[in-house]
PDB file of C-alpha atoms and ligand atoms in Angstrom:
ATOM      1  CA  MET A 680       8.798 -15.108  -8.469  1.00 83.00           C
ATOM      2  CA  ARG A 681       7.083 -11.979  -7.158  1.00 96.00           C
ATOM      3  CA  ILE A 682       8.096  -8.749  -8.832  1.00 97.00           C
ATOM      4  CA  PRO A 683       8.876  -6.173  -6.157  1.00 98.00           C
ATOM      5  CA  LEU A 684       6.323  -3.370  -5.849  1.00 98.00           C
ATOM      6  CA  LEU A 685       6.931   0.071  -4.376  1.00 98.00           C
ATOM      7  CA  ILE A 686       4.135   2.538  -3.810  1.00 98.00           C
ATOM      8  CA  GLY A 687       4.517   6.065  -2.775  1.00 98.00           C
ATOM      9  CA  ASN A 688       1.642   7.211  -0.479  1.00 98.00           C
ATOM     10  CA  TRP A 689       1.665  11.048  -0.943  1.00 98.00           C
ATOM     11  CA  LYS A 690      -1.052  11.460   1.766  1.00 98.00           C
ATOM     12  CA  MET A 691      -2.395  14.999   1.767  1.00 98.00           C
ATOM     13  CA  ASN A 692       0.547  16.549   0.018  1.00 98.00           C
ATOM     14  CA  LYS A 693       1.208  18.031  -3.334  1.00 98.00           C
ATOM     15  CA  GLY A 694      -1.530  19.876  -5.262  1.00 98.00           C
ATOM     16  CA  PRO A 695      -1.690  19.632  -9.112  1.00 96.00           C
ATOM     17  CA  SER A 696       1.130  22.045  -9.867  1.00 95.00           C
ATOM     18  CA  GLU A 697       3.574  20.462  -7.418  1.00 98.00           C
ATOM     19  CA  THR A 698       2.477  17.058  -8.615  1.00 98.00           C
ATOM     20  CA  ALA A 699       3.611  17.586 -12.177  1.00 96.00           C
ATOM     21  CA  GLU A 700       7.101  18.682 -10.936  1.00 96.00           C
ATOM     22  CA  LEU A 701       7.427  15.706  -8.538  1.00 98.00           C
ATOM     23  CA  VAL A 702       6.367  13.334 -11.256  1.00 97.00           C
ATOM     24  CA  GLU A 703       8.939  14.779 -13.643  1.00 96.00           C
ATOM     25  CA  GLY A 704      11.661  14.306 -10.998  1.00 97.00           C
ATOM     26  CA  LEU A 705      10.581  10.922 -10.153  1.00 97.00           C
ATOM     27  CA  LEU A 706      10.640   9.720 -13.817  1.00 97.00           C
ATOM     28  CA  ALA A 707      14.163  11.152 -14.151  1.00 96.00           C
ATOM     29  CA  ALA A 708      15.261   9.474 -10.917  1.00 97.00           C
ATOM     30  CA  LEU A 709      13.827   6.211 -11.908  1.00 97.00           C
ATOM     31  CA  GLU A 710      15.499   6.069 -15.315  1.00 95.00           C
ATOM     32  CA  GLY A 711      17.351   2.823 -15.908  1.00 94.00           C
ATOM     33  CA  ILE A 712      15.761   0.820 -13.181  1.00 95.00           C
ATOM     34  CA  SER A 713      13.976  -2.270 -14.225  1.00 94.00           C
ATOM     35  CA  GLY A 714      12.400  -5.395 -12.833  1.00 95.00           C
ATOM     36  CA  VAL A 715      10.284  -3.685 -10.252  1.00 97.00           C
ATOM     37  CA  ASP A 716       6.733  -2.212 -10.293  1.00 97.00           C
ATOM     38  CA  VAL A 717       6.406   1.361  -9.049  1.00 98.00           C
ATOM     39  CA  GLY A 718       3.284   3.335  -8.238  1.00 98.00           C
ATOM     40  CA  ILE A 719       2.339   6.586  -6.694  1.00 98.00           C
ATOM     41  CA  ALA A 720      -0.976   7.677  -4.895  1.00 98.00           C
ATOM     42  CA  PRO A 721      -1.328  11.370  -5.025  1.00 98.00           C
ATOM     43  CA  PRO A 722      -4.319  13.193  -3.599  1.00 98.00           C
ATOM     44  CA  PHE A 723      -7.536  12.866  -5.688  1.00 98.00           C
ATOM     45  CA  VAL A 724      -7.374  16.481  -7.069  1.00 98.00           C
ATOM     46  CA  SER A 725      -3.818  15.784  -8.387  1.00 98.00           C
ATOM     47  CA  LEU A 726      -4.519  12.549 -10.242  1.00 98.00           C
ATOM     48  CA  HIS A 727      -5.165  14.380 -13.423  1.00 97.00           C
ATOM     49  CA  ALA A 728      -1.936  16.285 -13.232  1.00 97.00           C
ATOM     50  CA  ALA A 729      -0.054  13.088 -12.379  1.00 97.00           C
ATOM     51  CA  LYS A 730      -1.621  11.264 -15.374  1.00 96.00           C
ATOM     52  CA  GLY A 731      -0.708  14.094 -17.617  1.00 95.00           C
ATOM     53  CA  ALA A 732       2.933  14.018 -16.437  1.00 95.00           C
ATOM     54  CA  LEU A 733       3.276  10.227 -16.596  1.00 95.00           C
ATOM     55  CA  VAL A 734       3.650  10.293 -20.362  1.00 89.00           C
ATOM     56  CA  ARG A 735       7.000   8.789 -20.846  1.00 87.00           C
ATOM     57  CA  PRO A 736       8.846   5.787 -19.617  1.00 87.00           C
ATOM     58  CA  PRO A 737       9.729   4.401 -17.072  1.00 88.00           C
ATOM     59  CA  MET A 738       6.144   3.172 -16.415  1.00 91.00           C
ATOM     60  CA  VAL A 739       4.768   4.281 -13.081  1.00 97.00           C
ATOM     61  CA  LEU A 740       1.328   3.053 -11.979  1.00 98.00           C
ATOM     62  CA  LEU A 741      -1.139   5.575 -10.739  1.00 98.00           C
ATOM     63  CA  GLY A 742      -3.424   4.855  -7.772  1.00 98.00           C
ATOM     64  CA  ALA A 743      -5.725   6.560  -5.171  1.00 98.00           C
ATOM     65  CA  GLN A 744      -5.507   6.713  -1.348  1.00 98.00           C
ATOM     66  CA  ASN A 745      -9.028   5.477  -0.875  1.00 98.00           C
ATOM     67  CA  CYS A 746     -12.394   4.849  -2.687  1.00 98.00           C
ATOM     68  CA  HIS A 747     -16.019   4.254  -2.084  1.00 98.00           C
ATOM     69  CA  TRP A 748     -17.715   0.977  -2.683  1.00 98.00           C
ATOM     70  CA  ALA A 749     -20.656   2.126  -4.578  1.00 97.00           C
ATOM     71  CA  GLU A 750     -20.655   2.877  -8.390  1.00 95.00           C
ATOM     72  CA  SER A 751     -22.352   6.333  -8.004  1.00 97.00           C
ATOM     73  CA  GLY A 752     -25.094   7.998  -5.926  1.00 97.00           C
ATOM     74  CA  ALA A 753     -25.698  10.057  -2.842  1.00 98.00           C
ATOM     75  CA  PHE A 754     -22.385   9.786  -1.124  1.00 97.00           C
ATOM     76  CA  THR A 755     -21.135  13.356  -0.705  1.00 97.00           C
ATOM     77  CA  GLY A 756     -17.382  13.651  -0.782  1.00 96.00           C
ATOM     78  CA  GLU A 757     -16.762  10.199  -2.047  1.00 97.00           C
ATOM     79  CA  ILE A 758     -15.187   8.749  -5.282  1.00 98.00           C
ATOM     80  CA  SER A 759     -16.013   5.524  -6.920  1.00 98.00           C
ATOM     81  CA  PRO A 760     -13.653   2.916  -8.362  1.00 98.00           C
ATOM     82  CA  SER A 761     -14.814   3.523 -11.865  1.00 97.00           C
ATOM     83  CA  MET A 762     -14.220   7.253 -11.619  1.00 98.00           C
ATOM     84  CA  LEU A 763     -10.683   6.503 -10.444  1.00 98.00           C
ATOM     85  CA  ALA A 764     -10.145   4.079 -13.315  1.00 97.00           C
ATOM     86  CA  GLU A 765     -11.268   6.863 -15.635  1.00 96.00           C
ATOM     87  CA  CYS A 766      -8.629   9.121 -14.110  1.00 96.00           C
ATOM     88  CA  GLY A 767      -5.915   6.575 -14.981  1.00 96.00           C
ATOM     89  CA  CYS A 768      -5.840   4.738 -11.584  1.00 98.00           C
ATOM     90  CA  SER A 769      -5.113   0.954 -11.537  1.00 97.00           C
ATOM     91  CA  PHE A 770      -4.959   0.575  -7.757  1.00 98.00           C
ATOM     92  CA  ALA A 771      -6.221   2.194  -4.513  1.00 98.00           C
ATOM     93  CA  ILE A 772      -4.888   2.024  -0.989  1.00 98.00           C
ATOM     94  CA  LEU A 773      -7.522   0.685   1.510  1.00 98.00           C
ATOM     95  CA  GLY A 774      -7.792   0.754   5.271  1.00 97.00           C
ATOM     96  CA  HIS A 775      -4.692   2.945   5.873  1.00 98.00           C
ATOM     97  CA  SER A 776      -4.252   3.385   9.639  1.00 96.00           C
ATOM     98  CA  GLU A 777      -4.837   7.082   9.288  1.00 96.00           C
ATOM     99  CA  ARG A 778      -8.225   6.394   7.597  1.00 97.00           C
ATOM    100  CA  ARG A 779      -9.064   3.996  10.428  1.00 95.00           C
ATOM    101  CA  GLN A 780      -7.786   6.355  13.168  1.00 94.00           C
ATOM    102  CA  PHE A 781      -9.205   9.735  11.899  1.00 96.00           C
ATOM    103  CA  PHE A 782     -12.231   8.646   9.721  1.00 96.00           C
ATOM    104  CA  GLY A 783     -13.642   5.729  11.494  1.00 95.00           C
ATOM    105  CA  GLU A 784     -12.992   3.240   8.755  1.00 96.00           C
ATOM    106  CA  ASN A 785     -13.098  -0.490   9.665  1.00 97.00           C
ATOM    107  CA  ASP A 786     -12.428  -3.917   8.279  1.00 97.00           C
ATOM    108  CA  SER A 787     -16.041  -4.325   6.907  1.00 97.00           C
ATOM    109  CA  GLY A 788     -15.682  -1.153   4.990  1.00 97.00           C
ATOM    110  CA  VAL A 789     -12.349  -2.165   3.598  1.00 98.00           C
ATOM    111  CA  SER A 790     -13.900  -5.427   2.399  1.00 98.00           C
ATOM    112  CA  LYS A 791     -16.709  -3.707   0.669  1.00 98.00           C
ATOM    113  CA  ARG A 792     -14.233  -1.306  -1.020  1.00 98.00           C
ATOM    114  CA  ALA A 793     -11.905  -4.229  -2.008  1.00 98.00           C
ATOM    115  CA  HIS A 794     -14.746  -6.058  -3.656  1.00 98.00           C
ATOM    116  CA  ALA A 795     -15.746  -2.906  -5.542  1.00 98.00           C
ATOM    117  CA  LEU A 796     -12.177  -2.337  -6.771  1.00 98.00           C
ATOM    118  CA  LEU A 797     -11.841  -5.886  -7.924  1.00 98.00           C
ATOM    119  CA  LYS A 798     -15.230  -5.629  -9.824  1.00 97.00           C
ATOM    120  CA  ALA A 799     -13.793  -2.606 -11.591  1.00 97.00           C
ATOM    121  CA  GLY A 800     -10.706  -4.403 -12.644  1.00 97.00           C
ATOM    122  CA  MET A 801      -8.514  -2.541 -10.126  1.00 98.00           C
ATOM    123  CA  VAL A 802      -6.083  -3.659  -7.495  1.00 98.00           C
ATOM    124  CA  PRO A 803      -6.928  -3.081  -3.753  1.00 98.00           C
ATOM    125  CA  VAL A 804      -3.850  -2.410  -1.587  1.00 98.00           C
ATOM    126  CA  VAL A 805      -5.066  -3.559   1.771  1.00 98.00           C
ATOM    127  CA  CYS A 806      -3.383  -2.117   4.850  1.00 98.00           C
ATOM    128  CA  VAL A 807      -3.217  -3.808   8.146  1.00 98.00           C
ATOM    129  CA  GLY A 808      -1.169  -3.384  11.287  1.00 98.00           C
ATOM    130  CA  GLU A 809      -1.162  -3.255  15.107  1.00 97.00           C
ATOM    131  CA  THR A 810      -0.781  -0.364  17.379  1.00 95.00           C
ATOM    132  CA  LEU A 811       2.069  -0.176  20.032  1.00 94.00           C
ATOM    133  CA  ASP A 812      -0.217  -1.182  22.775  1.00 94.00           C
ATOM    134  CA  GLU A 813      -1.296  -4.310  20.840  1.00 96.00           C
ATOM    135  CA  ARG A 814       2.312  -5.212  20.139  1.00 95.00           C
ATOM    136  CA  GLU A 815       3.384  -4.685  23.654  1.00 93.00           C
ATOM    137  CA  ALA A 816       0.562  -6.837  24.784  1.00 96.00           C
ATOM    138  CA  GLY A 817       1.793  -9.627  22.477  1.00 96.00           C
ATOM    139  CA  ALA A 818      -1.488  -9.498  20.464  1.00 97.00           C
ATOM    140  CA  HIS A 819       0.024  -8.314  17.188  1.00 98.00           C
ATOM    141  CA  LEU A 820      -0.189 -11.642  15.319  1.00 98.00           C
ATOM    142  CA  GLU A 821      -3.778 -12.100  16.323  1.00 98.00           C
ATOM    143  CA  VAL A 822      -4.843  -8.472  15.717  1.00 98.00           C
ATOM    144  CA  VAL A 823      -3.424  -8.605  12.082  1.00 98.00           C
ATOM    145  CA  GLU A 824      -4.940 -11.988  11.428  1.00 98.00           C
ATOM    146  CA  LYS A 825      -8.382 -10.582  12.452  1.00 98.00           C
ATOM    147  CA  GLN A 826      -7.986  -7.424  10.324  1.00 98.00           C
ATOM    148  CA  LEU A 827      -6.709  -9.374   7.221  1.00 98.00           C
ATOM    149  CA  THR A 828      -9.464 -11.963   7.450  1.00 98.00           C
ATOM    150  CA  ALA A 829     -12.246  -9.519   7.875  1.00 98.00           C
ATOM    151  CA  SER A 830     -10.860  -7.178   5.194  1.00 98.00           C
ATOM    152  CA  LEU A 831     -10.626  -9.851   2.655  1.00 98.00           C
ATOM    153  CA  GLU A 832     -13.907 -11.599   3.541  1.00 97.00           C
ATOM    154  CA  GLY A 833     -15.757 -13.144   0.669  1.00 94.00           C
ATOM    155  CA  ILE A 834     -13.056 -12.585  -1.967  1.00 97.00           C
ATOM    156  CA  GLU A 835     -12.667 -15.840  -3.803  1.00 93.00           C
ATOM    157  CA  ALA A 836      -9.289 -17.453  -4.445  1.00 89.00           C
ATOM    158  CA  GLY A 837      -9.431 -16.507  -8.190  1.00 90.00           C
ATOM    159  CA  SER A 838      -9.607 -12.798  -7.318  1.00 96.00           C
ATOM    160  CA  LEU A 839      -7.566 -12.941  -4.021  1.00 97.00           C
ATOM    161  CA  GLY A 840      -4.423 -13.262  -6.213  1.00 96.00           C
ATOM    162  CA  ARG A 841      -4.905  -9.705  -7.495  1.00 97.00           C
ATOM    163  CA  VAL A 842      -4.813  -8.119  -4.114  1.00 98.00           C
ATOM    164  CA  VAL A 843      -1.738  -6.459  -2.502  1.00 98.00           C
ATOM    165  CA  ILE A 844      -1.330  -6.425   1.168  1.00 98.00           C
ATOM    166  CA  ALA A 845       0.576  -3.813   3.044  1.00 98.00           C
ATOM    167  CA  TYR A 846       1.788  -4.547   6.641  1.00 98.00           C
ATOM    168  CA  GLU A 847       2.126  -1.185   8.389  1.00 97.00           C
ATOM    169  CA  PRO A 848       2.641  -1.260  12.077  1.00 97.00           C
ATOM    170  CA  VAL A 849       0.840   1.881  13.307  1.00 95.00           C
ATOM    171  CA  TRP A 850       3.582   2.758  15.632  1.00 94.00           C
ATOM    172  CA  ALA A 851       6.005   2.959  12.700  1.00 92.00           C
ATOM    173  CA  ILE A 852       3.946   5.248  10.438  1.00 91.00           C
ATOM    174  CA  GLY A 853       5.491   8.692  10.258  1.00 84.00           C
ATOM    175  CA  THR A 854       7.319   8.313  13.525  1.00 88.00           C
ATOM    176  CA  GLY A 855      10.700   7.510  12.416  1.00 85.00           C
ATOM    177  CA  LYS A 856      10.532   4.098  14.113  1.00 85.00           C
ATOM    178  CA  THR A 857      10.835   1.102  11.839  1.00 88.00           C
ATOM    179  CA  ALA A 858       9.991  -2.431  12.645  1.00 91.00           C
ATOM    180  CA  SER A 859      13.177  -4.461  12.743  1.00 95.00           C
ATOM    181  CA  PRO A 860      13.768  -6.737   9.716  1.00 96.00           C
ATOM    182  CA  GLU A 861      13.030  -9.743  11.940  1.00 97.00           C
ATOM    183  CA  GLN A 862       9.790  -8.219  13.367  1.00 97.00           C
ATOM    184  CA  ALA A 863       8.729  -7.363   9.797  1.00 97.00           C
ATOM    185  CA  GLN A 864       9.639 -10.786   8.363  1.00 98.00           C
ATOM    186  CA  GLN A 865       7.855 -12.585  11.169  1.00 98.00           C
ATOM    187  CA  MET A 866       4.647 -10.703  10.444  1.00 98.00           C
ATOM    188  CA  HIS A 867       4.911 -11.018   6.650  1.00 98.00           C
ATOM    189  CA  GLU A 868       5.368 -14.807   7.005  1.00 98.00           C
ATOM    190  CA  HIS A 869       2.385 -14.950   9.336  1.00 98.00           C
ATOM    191  CA  ILE A 870       0.348 -12.928   6.661  1.00 98.00           C
ATOM    192  CA  ARG A 871       1.372 -15.358   4.009  1.00 98.00           C
ATOM    193  CA  LYS A 872       0.169 -18.378   6.151  1.00 98.00           C
ATOM    194  CA  ILE A 873      -3.156 -16.566   6.614  1.00 98.00           C
ATOM    195  CA  LEU A 874      -3.365 -16.046   2.779  1.00 98.00           C
ATOM    196  CA  ILE A 875      -2.674 -19.741   2.292  1.00 97.00           C
ATOM    197  CA  LYS A 876      -5.745 -20.589   4.532  1.00 96.00           C
ATOM    198  CA  LEU A 877      -7.831 -18.014   2.539  1.00 96.00           C
ATOM    199  CA  GLY A 878      -6.788 -18.870  -1.072  1.00 95.00           C
ATOM    200  CA  GLY A 879      -4.417 -21.905  -1.135  1.00 96.00           C
ATOM    201  CA  ALA A 880      -0.635 -22.085  -1.344  1.00 96.00           C
ATOM    202  CA  ALA A 881      -0.359 -21.163  -5.084  1.00 96.00           C
ATOM    203  CA  VAL A 882      -2.421 -18.015  -4.767  1.00 96.00           C
ATOM    204  CA  ALA A 883      -0.660 -17.058  -1.472  1.00 97.00           C
ATOM    205  CA  ASP A 884       2.710 -17.502  -3.045  1.00 97.00           C
ATOM    206  CA  GLY A 885       1.937 -14.927  -5.782  1.00 97.00           C
ATOM    207  CA  ILE A 886       0.612 -12.190  -3.520  1.00 98.00           C
ATOM    208  CA  ARG A 887       2.808  -9.185  -2.853  1.00 98.00           C
ATOM    209  CA  ILE A 888       3.058  -8.184   0.836  1.00 98.00           C
ATOM    210  CA  LEU A 889       4.666  -4.663   1.152  1.00 98.00           C
ATOM    211  CA  TYR A 890       6.049  -3.281   4.406  1.00 98.00           C
ATOM    212  CA  GLY A 891       5.298   0.280   5.405  1.00 97.00           C
ATOM    213  CA  GLY A 892       6.396   2.510   8.218  1.00 95.00           C
ATOM    214  CA  SER A 893       9.153   5.062   8.032  1.00 93.00           C
ATOM    215  CA  VAL A 894      10.925   3.326   5.225  1.00 96.00           C
ATOM    216  CA  THR A 895      13.896   5.455   4.095  1.00 96.00           C
ATOM    217  CA  PRO A 896      16.954   4.773   1.840  1.00 97.00           C
ATOM    218  CA  ASP A 897      18.837   4.163   5.200  1.00 96.00           C
ATOM    219  CA  ASN A 898      16.731   1.091   6.286  1.00 96.00           C
ATOM    220  CA  ALA A 899      15.194  -0.113   2.968  1.00 97.00           C
ATOM    221  CA  ALA A 900      17.987  -2.485   1.941  1.00 97.00           C
ATOM    222  CA  ILE A 901      17.838  -4.792   4.883  1.00 97.00           C
ATOM    223  CA  LEU A 902      14.002  -4.823   5.011  1.00 97.00           C
ATOM    224  CA  LEU A 903      13.587  -5.470   1.293  1.00 97.00           C
ATOM    225  CA  LYS A 904      15.993  -8.385   1.535  1.00 96.00           C
ATOM    226  CA  GLN A 905      13.607 -10.354   3.817  1.00 97.00           C
ATOM    227  CA  PRO A 906      11.961 -13.352   2.012  1.00 96.00           C
ATOM    228  CA  ASP A 907       8.466 -12.435   2.548  1.00 98.00           C
ATOM    229  CA  ILE A 908       8.857  -8.674   2.045  1.00 98.00           C
ATOM    230  CA  ASP A 909       7.926  -7.917  -1.553  1.00 98.00           C
ATOM    231  CA  GLY A 910       8.155  -4.243  -1.632  1.00 98.00           C
ATOM    232  CA  ALA A 911       7.133  -1.120   0.407  1.00 98.00           C
ATOM    233  CA  LEU A 912       4.477   1.438   0.870  1.00 98.00           C
ATOM    234  CA  VAL A 913       6.405   4.637   1.418  1.00 98.00           C
ATOM    235  CA  GLY A 914       4.918   7.734   2.955  1.00 97.00           C
ATOM    236  CA  GLY A 915       7.175  10.635   3.796  1.00 96.00           C
ATOM    237  CA  ALA A 916      10.138   9.521   1.705  1.00 97.00           C
ATOM    238  CA  SER A 917       8.140   9.254  -1.445  1.00 98.00           C
ATOM    239  CA  LEU A 918       7.746  13.046  -1.526  1.00 98.00           C
ATOM    240  CA  ASP A 919      11.422  13.279  -2.430  1.00 98.00           C
ATOM    241  CA  ALA A 920      12.084  11.879  -5.925  1.00 98.00           C
ATOM    242  CA  GLN A 921      15.744  10.915  -5.202  1.00 98.00           C
ATOM    243  CA  LYS A 922      14.945   9.167  -1.818  1.00 98.00           C
ATOM    244  CA  PHE A 923      12.061   7.263  -3.308  1.00 98.00           C
ATOM    245  CA  ALA A 924      14.098   6.238  -6.236  1.00 98.00           C
ATOM    246  CA  SER A 925      16.952   4.984  -3.975  1.00 97.00           C
ATOM    247  CA  ILE A 926      14.376   2.856  -2.144  1.00 98.00           C
ATOM    248  CA  VAL A 927      13.145   1.433  -5.347  1.00 98.00           C
ATOM    249  CA  ARG A 928      16.767   0.613  -6.381  1.00 96.00           C
ATOM    250  CA  PHE A 929      17.197  -1.471  -3.163  1.00 94.00           C
ATOM    251  CA  SER A 930      14.341  -3.665  -4.150  1.00 93.00           C
ATOM    252  CA  VAL A 931      15.988  -5.129  -7.332  1.00 90.00           C
TER     253      VAL A 931
HETATM  254  C1  PEP B1658       2.291   5.422   5.027  1.00 93.46           C
HETATM  255  O1  PEP B1658       1.645   6.455   5.013  1.00 93.46           O
HETATM  256  O2  PEP B1658       1.724   4.394   4.426  1.00 93.46           O
HETATM  257  C2  PEP B1658       3.631   5.338   5.617  1.00 93.46           C
HETATM  258  C3  PEP B1658       4.175   4.190   5.772  1.00 93.46           C
HETATM  259  O3  PEP B1658       4.243   6.596   5.992  1.00 93.46           O
HETATM  260  P1  PEP B1658       5.730   6.738   6.430  1.00 93.46           P
HETATM  261  O4  PEP B1658       6.638   6.155   5.356  1.00 93.46           O
HETATM  262  O5  PEP B1658       5.932   8.290   6.429  1.00 93.46           O
HETATM  263  O6  PEP B1658       5.886   6.187   7.771  1.00 93.46           O
END
């Protein structure tokens, strides 16, 4: 039994003062919901404010939107996993398509970051997904298999079970277009099969695979009902406490 996981990716929104307000609203909106793990990934500079506001139940996990693979050193502008852990983070999103598209990140960097997070006792949330051109060319399954295999390279079965995967078709992120439940389920099933190859059936069966791409309260129910969709990575709608809480409610 996989416990659903819903993560809000705040992207470059909400500075420290707005963060405290949104967290307060979120905790109130989530009250009474159980049987689901919920996380938020605010900008780095807002992590401290978020941690300060996450002081009462329900429990909400704190995470970052990226990290570096080194422990410390001459990497101007970067943040290490242990620094994030010290700020209260238990996970970090890796390889988001916006990082790949605008900042040149690639699968080998994702793999290095994933190893570093696991070493620090944290959870990597590894994002994969095809572009519209790749889907229209019928290459989506192959593209995601390559991304996933390279991003998880060298992670042993023992640690693989701690990883979370987020399938985010690039054409569905922030566009208002969502993959149909059938398209999403087909890809999630495909990802589960790849995870079986990488870590065996027992490990793959425990790994949570999240769907991301314009998830809203209007489409969450049907997506989250699919057998291999174990939660969602939510961008835009996670900036509204009521909307995000409604999505969370559909997962239980
Ligand atoms: C995301 O940023 O991971 C995302 C899925 O964004 P949105 O929900 O806004 O499409």
